CSV table of C-alpha atoms and ligand atoms in Angstrom, one decimal:
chain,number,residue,atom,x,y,z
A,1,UNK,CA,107.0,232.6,94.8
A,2,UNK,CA,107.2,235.7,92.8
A,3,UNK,CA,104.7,235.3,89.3
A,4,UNK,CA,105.2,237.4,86.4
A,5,UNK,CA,103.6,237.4,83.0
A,6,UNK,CA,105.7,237.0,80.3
A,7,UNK,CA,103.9,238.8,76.9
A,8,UNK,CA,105.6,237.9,73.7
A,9,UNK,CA,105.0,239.7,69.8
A,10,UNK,CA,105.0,237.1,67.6
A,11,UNK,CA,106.4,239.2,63.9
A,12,UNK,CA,109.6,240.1,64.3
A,13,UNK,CA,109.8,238.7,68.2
A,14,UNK,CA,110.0,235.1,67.9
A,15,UNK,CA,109.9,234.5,64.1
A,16,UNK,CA,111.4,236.5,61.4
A,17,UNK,CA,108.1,236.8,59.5
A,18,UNK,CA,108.8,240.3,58.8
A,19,UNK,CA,110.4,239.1,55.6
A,20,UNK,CA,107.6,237.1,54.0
A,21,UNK,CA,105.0,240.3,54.7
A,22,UNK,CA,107.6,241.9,52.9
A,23,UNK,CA,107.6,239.8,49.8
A,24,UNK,CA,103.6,239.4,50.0
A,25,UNK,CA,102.7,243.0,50.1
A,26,UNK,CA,105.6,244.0,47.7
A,27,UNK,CA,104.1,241.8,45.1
A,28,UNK,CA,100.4,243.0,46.0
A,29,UNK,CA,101.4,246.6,45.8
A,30,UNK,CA,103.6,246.4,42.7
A,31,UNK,CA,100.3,244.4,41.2
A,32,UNK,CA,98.8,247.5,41.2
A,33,UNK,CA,101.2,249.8,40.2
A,34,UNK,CA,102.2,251.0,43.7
A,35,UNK,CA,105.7,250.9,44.3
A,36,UNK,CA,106.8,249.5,47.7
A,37,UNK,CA,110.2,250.0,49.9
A,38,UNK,CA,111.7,248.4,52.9
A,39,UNK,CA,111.8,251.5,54.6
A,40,UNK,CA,107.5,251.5,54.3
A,41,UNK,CA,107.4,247.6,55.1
A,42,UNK,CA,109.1,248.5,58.4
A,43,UNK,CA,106.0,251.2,58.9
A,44,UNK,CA,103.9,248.4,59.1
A,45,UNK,CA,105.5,246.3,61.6
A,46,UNK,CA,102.8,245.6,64.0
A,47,UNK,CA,100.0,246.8,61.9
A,48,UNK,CA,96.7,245.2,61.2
A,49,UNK,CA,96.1,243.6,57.4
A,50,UNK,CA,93.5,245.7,56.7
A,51,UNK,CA,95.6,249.0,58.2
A,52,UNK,CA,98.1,247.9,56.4
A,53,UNK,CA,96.5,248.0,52.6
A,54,UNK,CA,95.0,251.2,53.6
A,55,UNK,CA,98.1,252.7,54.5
A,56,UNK,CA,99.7,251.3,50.7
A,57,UNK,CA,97.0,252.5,48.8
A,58,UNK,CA,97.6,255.8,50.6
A,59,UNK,CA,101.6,255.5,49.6
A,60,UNK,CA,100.1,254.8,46.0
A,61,UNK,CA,97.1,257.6,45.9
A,62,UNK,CA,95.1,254.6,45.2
A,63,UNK,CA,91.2,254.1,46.2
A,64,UNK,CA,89.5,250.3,45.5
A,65,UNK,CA,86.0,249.7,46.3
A,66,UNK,CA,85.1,247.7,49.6
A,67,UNK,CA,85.2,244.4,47.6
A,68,UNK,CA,88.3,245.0,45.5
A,69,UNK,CA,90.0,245.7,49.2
A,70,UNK,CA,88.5,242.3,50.5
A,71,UNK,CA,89.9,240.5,47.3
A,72,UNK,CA,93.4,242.1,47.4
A,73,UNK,CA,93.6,241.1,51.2
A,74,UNK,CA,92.9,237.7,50.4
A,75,UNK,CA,95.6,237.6,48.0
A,76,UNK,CA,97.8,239.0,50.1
A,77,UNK,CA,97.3,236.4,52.5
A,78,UNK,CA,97.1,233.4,50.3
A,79,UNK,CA,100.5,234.8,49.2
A,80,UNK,CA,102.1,235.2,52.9
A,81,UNK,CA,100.6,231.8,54.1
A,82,UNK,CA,102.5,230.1,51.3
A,83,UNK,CA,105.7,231.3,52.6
A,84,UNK,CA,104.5,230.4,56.2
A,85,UNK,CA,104.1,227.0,54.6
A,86,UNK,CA,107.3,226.5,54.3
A,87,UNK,CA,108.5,227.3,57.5
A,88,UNK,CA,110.2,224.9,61.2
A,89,UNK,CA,111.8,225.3,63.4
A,90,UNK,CA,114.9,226.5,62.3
A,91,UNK,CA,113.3,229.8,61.4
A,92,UNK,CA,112.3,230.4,65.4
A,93,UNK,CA,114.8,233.3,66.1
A,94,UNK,CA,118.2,232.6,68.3
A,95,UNK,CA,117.6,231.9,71.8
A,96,UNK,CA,113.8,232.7,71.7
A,97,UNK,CA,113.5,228.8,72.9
A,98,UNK,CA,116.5,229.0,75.4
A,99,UNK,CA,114.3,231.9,77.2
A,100,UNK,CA,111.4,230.0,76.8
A,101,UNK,CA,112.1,227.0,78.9
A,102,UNK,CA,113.8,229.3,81.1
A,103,UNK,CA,110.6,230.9,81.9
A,104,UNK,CA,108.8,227.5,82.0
A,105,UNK,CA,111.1,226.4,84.5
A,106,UNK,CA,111.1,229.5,86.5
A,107,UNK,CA,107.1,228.8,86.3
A,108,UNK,CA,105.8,232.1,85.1
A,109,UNK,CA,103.2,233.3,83.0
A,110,UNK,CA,103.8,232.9,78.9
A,111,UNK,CA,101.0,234.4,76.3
A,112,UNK,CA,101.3,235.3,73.4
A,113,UNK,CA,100.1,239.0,71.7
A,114,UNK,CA,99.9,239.7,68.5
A,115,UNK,CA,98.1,241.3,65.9
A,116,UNK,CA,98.5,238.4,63.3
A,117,UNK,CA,95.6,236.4,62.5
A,118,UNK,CA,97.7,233.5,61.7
A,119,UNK,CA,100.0,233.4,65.1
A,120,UNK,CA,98.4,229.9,66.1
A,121,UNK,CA,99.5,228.4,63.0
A,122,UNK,CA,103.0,229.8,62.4
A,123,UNK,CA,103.3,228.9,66.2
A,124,UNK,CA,102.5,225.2,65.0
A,125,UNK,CA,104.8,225.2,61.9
A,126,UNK,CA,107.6,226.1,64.1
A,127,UNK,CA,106.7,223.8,66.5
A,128,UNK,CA,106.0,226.3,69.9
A,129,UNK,CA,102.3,226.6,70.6
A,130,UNK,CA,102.6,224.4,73.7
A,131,UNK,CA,105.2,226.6,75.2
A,132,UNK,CA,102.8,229.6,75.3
A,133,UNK,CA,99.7,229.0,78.2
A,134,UNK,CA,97.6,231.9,76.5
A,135,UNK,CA,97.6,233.0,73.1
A,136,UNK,CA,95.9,236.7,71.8
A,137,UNK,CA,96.2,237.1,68.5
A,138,UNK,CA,94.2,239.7,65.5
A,139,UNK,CA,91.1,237.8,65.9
A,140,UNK,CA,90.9,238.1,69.4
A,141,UNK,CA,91.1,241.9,70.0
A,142,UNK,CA,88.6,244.9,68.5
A,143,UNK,CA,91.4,247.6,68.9
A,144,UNK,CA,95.4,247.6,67.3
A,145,UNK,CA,98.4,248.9,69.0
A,146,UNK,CA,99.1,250.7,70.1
A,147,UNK,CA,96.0,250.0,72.1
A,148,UNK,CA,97.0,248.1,75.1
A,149,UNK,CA,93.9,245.7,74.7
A,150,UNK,CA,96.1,242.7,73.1
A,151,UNK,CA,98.0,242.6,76.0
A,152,UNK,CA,95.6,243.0,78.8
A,153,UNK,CA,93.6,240.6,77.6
A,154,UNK,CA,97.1,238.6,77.6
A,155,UNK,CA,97.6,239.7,81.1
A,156,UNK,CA,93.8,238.7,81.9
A,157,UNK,CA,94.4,235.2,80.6
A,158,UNK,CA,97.6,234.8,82.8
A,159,UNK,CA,95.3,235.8,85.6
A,160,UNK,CA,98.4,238.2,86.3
A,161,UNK,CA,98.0,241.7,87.2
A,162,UNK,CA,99.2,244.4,84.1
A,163,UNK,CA,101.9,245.6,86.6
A,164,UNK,CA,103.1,242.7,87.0
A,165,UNK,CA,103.7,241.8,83.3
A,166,UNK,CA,106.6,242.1,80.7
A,167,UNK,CA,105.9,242.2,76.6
A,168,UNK,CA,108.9,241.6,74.4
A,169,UNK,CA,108.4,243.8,71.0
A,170,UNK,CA,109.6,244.4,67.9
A,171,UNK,CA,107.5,247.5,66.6
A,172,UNK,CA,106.4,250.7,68.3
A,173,UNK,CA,103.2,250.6,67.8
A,174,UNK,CA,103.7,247.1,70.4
A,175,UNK,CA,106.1,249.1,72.6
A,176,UNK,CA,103.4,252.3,72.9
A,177,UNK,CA,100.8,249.5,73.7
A,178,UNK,CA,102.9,248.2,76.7
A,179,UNK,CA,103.7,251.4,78.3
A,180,UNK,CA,99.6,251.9,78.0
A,181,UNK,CA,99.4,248.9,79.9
A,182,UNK,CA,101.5,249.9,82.3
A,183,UNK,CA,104.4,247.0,81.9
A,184,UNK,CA,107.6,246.7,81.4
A,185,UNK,CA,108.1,247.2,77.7
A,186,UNK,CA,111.5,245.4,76.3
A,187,UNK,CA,112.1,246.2,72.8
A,188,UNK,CA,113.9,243.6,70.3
A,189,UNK,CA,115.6,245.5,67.9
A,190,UNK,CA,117.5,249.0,67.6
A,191,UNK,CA,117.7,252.0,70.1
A,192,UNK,CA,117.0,254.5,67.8
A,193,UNK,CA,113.7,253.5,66.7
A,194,UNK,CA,112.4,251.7,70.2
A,195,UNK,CA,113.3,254.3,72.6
A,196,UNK,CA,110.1,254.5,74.4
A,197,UNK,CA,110.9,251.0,75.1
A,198,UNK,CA,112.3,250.3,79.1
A,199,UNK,CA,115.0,248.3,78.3
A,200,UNK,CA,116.1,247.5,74.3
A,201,UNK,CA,117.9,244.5,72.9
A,202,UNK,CA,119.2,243.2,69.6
A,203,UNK,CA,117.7,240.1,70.2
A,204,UNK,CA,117.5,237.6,72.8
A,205,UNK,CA,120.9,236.7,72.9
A,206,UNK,CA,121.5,239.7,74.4
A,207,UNK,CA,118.9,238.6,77.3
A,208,UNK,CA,120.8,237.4,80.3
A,209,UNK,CA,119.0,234.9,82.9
A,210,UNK,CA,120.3,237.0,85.7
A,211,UNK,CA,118.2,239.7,83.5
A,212,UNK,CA,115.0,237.7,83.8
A,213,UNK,CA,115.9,236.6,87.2
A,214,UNK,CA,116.0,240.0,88.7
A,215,UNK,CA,112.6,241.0,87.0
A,216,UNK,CA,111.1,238.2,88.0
A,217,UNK,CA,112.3,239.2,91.7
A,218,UNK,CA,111.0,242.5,91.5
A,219,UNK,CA,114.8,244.3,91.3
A,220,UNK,CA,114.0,245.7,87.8
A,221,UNK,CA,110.8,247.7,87.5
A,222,UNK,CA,109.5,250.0,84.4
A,223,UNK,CA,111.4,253.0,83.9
A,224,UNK,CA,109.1,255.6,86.0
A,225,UNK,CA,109.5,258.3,82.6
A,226,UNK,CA,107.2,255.2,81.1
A,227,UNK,CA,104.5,255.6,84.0
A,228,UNK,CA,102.1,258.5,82.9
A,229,UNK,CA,99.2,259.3,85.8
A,230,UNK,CA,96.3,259.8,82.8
A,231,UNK,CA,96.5,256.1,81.6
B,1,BG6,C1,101.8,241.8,62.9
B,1,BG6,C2,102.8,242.1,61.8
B,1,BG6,O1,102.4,241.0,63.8
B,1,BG6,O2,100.7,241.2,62.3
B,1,BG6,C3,102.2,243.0,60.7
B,1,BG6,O3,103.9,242.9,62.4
B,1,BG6,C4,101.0,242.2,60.2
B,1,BG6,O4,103.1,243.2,59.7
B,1,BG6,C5,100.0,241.9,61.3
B,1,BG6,O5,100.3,243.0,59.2
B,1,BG6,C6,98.8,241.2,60.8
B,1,BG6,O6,99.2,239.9,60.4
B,1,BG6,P1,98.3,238.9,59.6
B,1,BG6,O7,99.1,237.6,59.7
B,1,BG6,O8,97.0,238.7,60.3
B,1,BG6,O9,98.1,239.4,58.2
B,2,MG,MG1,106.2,242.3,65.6
């Protein structure tokens, strides 16, 4: 029986949290005096909390001292987590539980790898930790994509060789991670900004089982332009 790994992002993968960061670090920022645009919020898709409220305060020319940062990214996540308080199921993103099952039924390896410290509980809320047999998540890991330690450590859990894993991602930081990793690196989300990805989709409507069935065979490998010799 052919056993792959099946890595999943959490942000922007299987919820839509990408929104509520927004909101929470919009409201931080402009508390502050920092002004704060979509266009930056998508900068920090896949970026740490505490790389993320440097990178603002860069944006803004702003320094704090070490325990003004502390404070302002506890406010920023007693802001986010009352959002994520508020969320179920219905905010899992379209047929993210269809491909779940699919893979569960197929038997193959599910973790989860992301760089949110609160992935096990937004994974409750909406009702999908069982589904996942290993979870990584910010606490877990002592390096940020796009350092492929997240999902090696996913990959370690599985007991599945890197090679022989897939991560779905939404940011390219998660994307440069993968290829680091050496696995197949499927980007959610547009072309244009996930190109290093192997394969890219909208979302996972997009993902046929025949798709998923011929990875899981072995028929569709990384794209070799992916594969560097040096890591
Ligand atoms: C990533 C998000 O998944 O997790 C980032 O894409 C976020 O936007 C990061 O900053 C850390 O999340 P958290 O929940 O630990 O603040
Ligand atoms: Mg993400």
């Amino acid at each position: 029986m052919n056993k792959k790994g099946f890595i999943f992002d959490l942000d922007g993968v299987i919820v839509d949290t990408a929104k509520y960061h927004f909101l929470a670090w919009k409201q931080l920022a402009n508390s502050i005096g920092i002004d704060f645009s979509e266009a930056q919020n998508e900068q920090l898709k896949g970026v740490s909390r505490v790389r993320s409220l440097e990178k603002i305060l860069e944006w803004g020319n702003t320094s704090l001292s070490e325990d003004e940062f502390m404070r302002l990214m506890g406010l920023k996540n007693d802001n986010y987590l009352n959002y994520i308080n508020g969320m179920d199921e219905s905010e899992i993103l379209p047929d993210v539980t269809k491909i779940l099952n699919t893979l569960i039924e197929k038997e193959q390896g599910i973790a989860l790898g992301s760089a949110s410290k609160n992935a096990r509980s937004i994974l409750t809320k909406v009702n999908l930790l069982e589904k996942f047999q290993s979870i990584v998540d910010g606490n877990d890991v002592s390096k940020a994509k796009p350092d492929p330690e997240v999902f090696l450590i996913g990959a370690q859990l599985l007991q599945i060789k890197p090679e022989d894993c897939i991560v779905f991602e939404d940011s390219v930081a998660g994307i440069q991670a993968a290829n680091a990793a050496h696995m197949i690196a499927i980007g959610i989300g547009e072309n244009d900004v996930l190109h290093e990805a192997d394969f890219v989709f909208k979302n996972f409507t997009e993902i046929s089982i025949t798709f998923i069935e011929d990875i899981i065979s072995g028929k569709i490998k990384k794209e070799p332009k992916n594969l560097s010799i040096d890591n």
